[in-house]
Amino acid sequence: MDALTDDQVDALFRALADRTRRDIVARVINREQSVSALAERYEMSFAAVQKHVSVLERASLVSKRRRGREQIVTADRDAVQRARAVLDSYEALWRHRADQISALLAEG
């Protein structure tokens, strides 16, 4: 798995900062869905859902392909794993800092 650039990390977490986009990713991780099927669940226009999907595409979290007249959205599981790896690195950093603080307090 390749490391992400700072710009890719920014795009990834900007995309995941919105609850609708997080829900779309969760839904298409379970199974690919058409944009129409995704749009049925939200109280917003079809065009608004398309825009959310476009943001997720730019962040490489999902991909879209045509199947007849439908646009099918599929999750990129590798991208989700890369997001997890970024978060894991932050967790490791904070655990290390907490351990250092604990060691300093134990000395004092």
mmCIF file of C-alpha atoms in Angstrom:
data_model
loop_
_atom_site.group_PDB
_atom_site.id
_atom_site.type_symbol
_atom_site.label_atom_id
_atom_site.label_comp_id
_atom_site.label_asym_id
_atom_site.label_seq_id
_atom_site.Cartn_x
_atom_site.Cartn_y
_atom_site.Cartn_z
ATOM 1 C CA MET A 1 0.000 0.000 0.000
ATOM 2 C CA ASP A 2 1.472 3.316 -1.083
ATOM 3 C CA ALA A 3 1.850 6.222 1.324
ATOM 4 C CA LEU A 4 -0.411 9.202 0.713
ATOM 5 C CA THR A 5 0.794 12.705 -0.029
ATOM 6 C CA ASP A 6 -0.369 15.549 2.197
ATOM 7 C CA ASP A 7 -2.750 16.686 -0.560
ATOM 8 C CA GLN A 8 -4.254 13.194 -0.805
ATOM 9 C CA VAL A 9 -4.727 13.031 2.970
ATOM 10 C CA ASP A 10 -6.415 16.452 2.875
ATOM 11 C CA ALA A 11 -8.783 15.331 0.089
ATOM 12 C CA LEU A 12 -9.524 12.076 1.880
ATOM 13 C CA PHE A 13 -10.483 13.638 5.180
ATOM 14 C CA ARG A 14 -12.271 16.563 3.535
ATOM 15 C CA ALA A 15 -14.423 14.000 1.742
ATOM 16 C CA LEU A 16 -15.048 12.036 4.935
ATOM 17 C CA ALA A 17 -15.861 15.171 6.948
ATOM 18 C CA ASP A 18 -19.429 15.126 5.607
ATOM 19 C CA ARG A 19 -21.904 12.641 7.135
ATOM 20 C CA THR A 20 -23.706 12.019 3.840
ATOM 21 C CA ARG A 21 -20.446 11.111 2.140
ATOM 22 C CA ARG A 22 -19.449 8.842 5.042
ATOM 23 C CA ASP A 23 -22.832 7.138 4.730
ATOM 24 C CA ILE A 24 -22.401 6.711 0.970
ATOM 25 C CA VAL A 25 -18.990 5.082 1.506
ATOM 26 C CA ALA A 26 -20.449 2.763 4.152
ATOM 27 C CA ARG A 27 -23.309 1.796 1.862
ATOM 28 C CA VAL A 28 -21.144 1.038 -1.161
ATOM 29 C CA ILE A 29 -18.586 -0.872 0.906
ATOM 30 C CA ASN A 30 -21.327 -3.396 1.601
ATOM 31 C CA ARG A 31 -22.336 -3.593 -2.074
ATOM 32 C CA GLU A 32 -22.057 -1.448 -5.158
ATOM 33 C CA GLN A 33 -25.090 0.733 -5.808
ATOM 34 C CA SER A 34 -26.396 3.035 -8.486
ATOM 35 C CA VAL A 35 -26.407 6.766 -7.858
ATOM 36 C CA SER A 36 -30.206 6.584 -8.206
ATOM 37 C CA ALA A 37 -30.450 3.981 -5.427
ATOM 38 C CA LEU A 38 -28.172 6.077 -3.222
ATOM 39 C CA ALA A 39 -30.238 9.217 -3.886
ATOM 40 C CA GLU A 40 -33.475 7.537 -2.760
ATOM 41 C CA ARG A 41 -32.257 7.509 0.830
ATOM 42 C CA TYR A 42 -31.474 11.208 1.175
ATOM 43 C CA GLU A 43 -33.708 14.246 1.392
ATOM 44 C CA MET A 44 -31.767 16.098 -1.280
ATOM 45 C CA SER A 45 -31.785 16.280 -5.035
ATOM 46 C CA PHE A 46 -30.275 13.644 -7.271
ATOM 47 C CA ALA A 47 -27.783 16.299 -8.435
ATOM 48 C CA ALA A 48 -26.673 16.904 -4.826
ATOM 49 C CA VAL A 49 -26.024 13.181 -4.336
ATOM 50 C CA GLN A 50 -24.064 13.158 -7.602
ATOM 51 C CA LYS A 51 -21.915 15.988 -6.247
ATOM 52 C CA HIS A 52 -21.233 14.037 -3.055
ATOM 53 C CA VAL A 53 -20.216 11.020 -5.140
ATOM 54 C CA SER A 54 -17.916 13.262 -7.216
ATOM 55 C CA VAL A 55 -16.154 14.487 -4.065
ATOM 56 C CA LEU A 56 -15.664 10.872 -2.994
ATOM 57 C CA GLU A 57 -14.318 10.018 -6.458
ATOM 58 C CA ARG A 58 -11.781 12.862 -6.324
ATOM 59 C CA ALA A 59 -10.613 11.520 -2.973
ATOM 60 C CA SER A 60 -10.326 8.037 -4.568
ATOM 61 C CA LEU A 61 -12.726 6.557 -2.024
ATOM 62 C CA VAL A 62 -15.186 5.381 -4.685
ATOM 63 C CA SER A 63 -15.267 4.843 -8.409
ATOM 64 C CA LYS A 64 -18.147 5.138 -10.840
ATOM 65 C CA ARG A 65 -18.880 3.186 -13.985
ATOM 66 C CA ARG A 66 -21.764 3.022 -16.403
ATOM 67 C CA ARG A 67 -24.070 0.010 -16.587
ATOM 68 C CA GLY A 68 -26.613 0.811 -19.243
ATOM 69 C CA ARG A 69 -28.278 4.039 -18.180
ATOM 70 C CA GLU A 70 -27.152 3.747 -14.562
ATOM 71 C CA GLN A 71 -24.025 5.033 -12.870
ATOM 72 C CA ILE A 72 -22.748 2.356 -10.500
ATOM 73 C CA VAL A 73 -20.724 3.424 -7.461
ATOM 74 C CA THR A 74 -18.160 1.050 -5.958
ATOM 75 C CA ALA A 75 -15.989 1.570 -2.883
ATOM 76 C CA ASP A 76 -12.228 1.500 -3.229
ATOM 77 C CA ARG A 77 -11.329 -0.718 -0.294
ATOM 78 C CA ASP A 78 -7.633 0.143 -0.652
ATOM 79 C CA ALA A 79 -8.438 3.838 -0.179
ATOM 80 C CA VAL A 80 -10.383 3.036 2.976
ATOM 81 C CA GLN A 81 -7.386 1.033 4.229
ATOM 82 C CA ARG A 82 -5.078 3.964 3.440
ATOM 83 C CA ALA A 83 -7.333 6.239 5.509
ATOM 84 C CA ARG A 84 -7.139 3.751 8.346
ATOM 85 C CA ALA A 85 -3.343 3.653 8.059
ATOM 86 C CA VAL A 86 -3.184 7.447 8.370
ATOM 87 C CA LEU A 87 -5.357 7.334 11.494
ATOM 88 C CA ASP A 88 -3.309 4.463 12.909
ATOM 89 C CA SER A 89 -0.133 6.525 12.505
ATOM 90 C CA TYR A 90 -1.711 9.379 14.466
ATOM 91 C CA GLU A 91 -2.839 6.965 17.151
ATOM 92 C CA ALA A 92 0.691 5.557 17.453
ATOM 93 C CA LEU A 93 2.091 9.074 17.750
ATOM 94 C CA TRP A 94 -0.337 9.995 20.521
ATOM 95 C CA ARG A 95 0.231 6.709 22.379
ATOM 96 C CA HIS A 96 3.980 7.330 22.260
ATOM 97 C CA ARG A 97 3.511 10.860 23.627
ATOM 98 C CA ALA A 98 1.198 9.605 26.373
ATOM 99 C CA ASP A 99 3.792 6.976 27.323
ATOM 100 C CA GLN A 100 6.476 9.693 27.499
ATOM 101 C CA ILE A 101 4.288 11.827 29.766
ATOM 102 C CA SER A 102 3.585 8.829 31.998
ATOM 103 C CA ALA A 103 7.319 8.078 32.254
ATOM 104 C CA LEU A 104 8.070 11.716 33.175
ATOM 105 C CA LEU A 105 5.375 11.691 35.832
ATOM 106 C CA ALA A 106 6.659 8.414 37.269
ATOM 107 C CA GLU A 107 10.154 9.925 37.598
ATOM 108 C CA GLY A 108 8.938 13.042 39.358
#
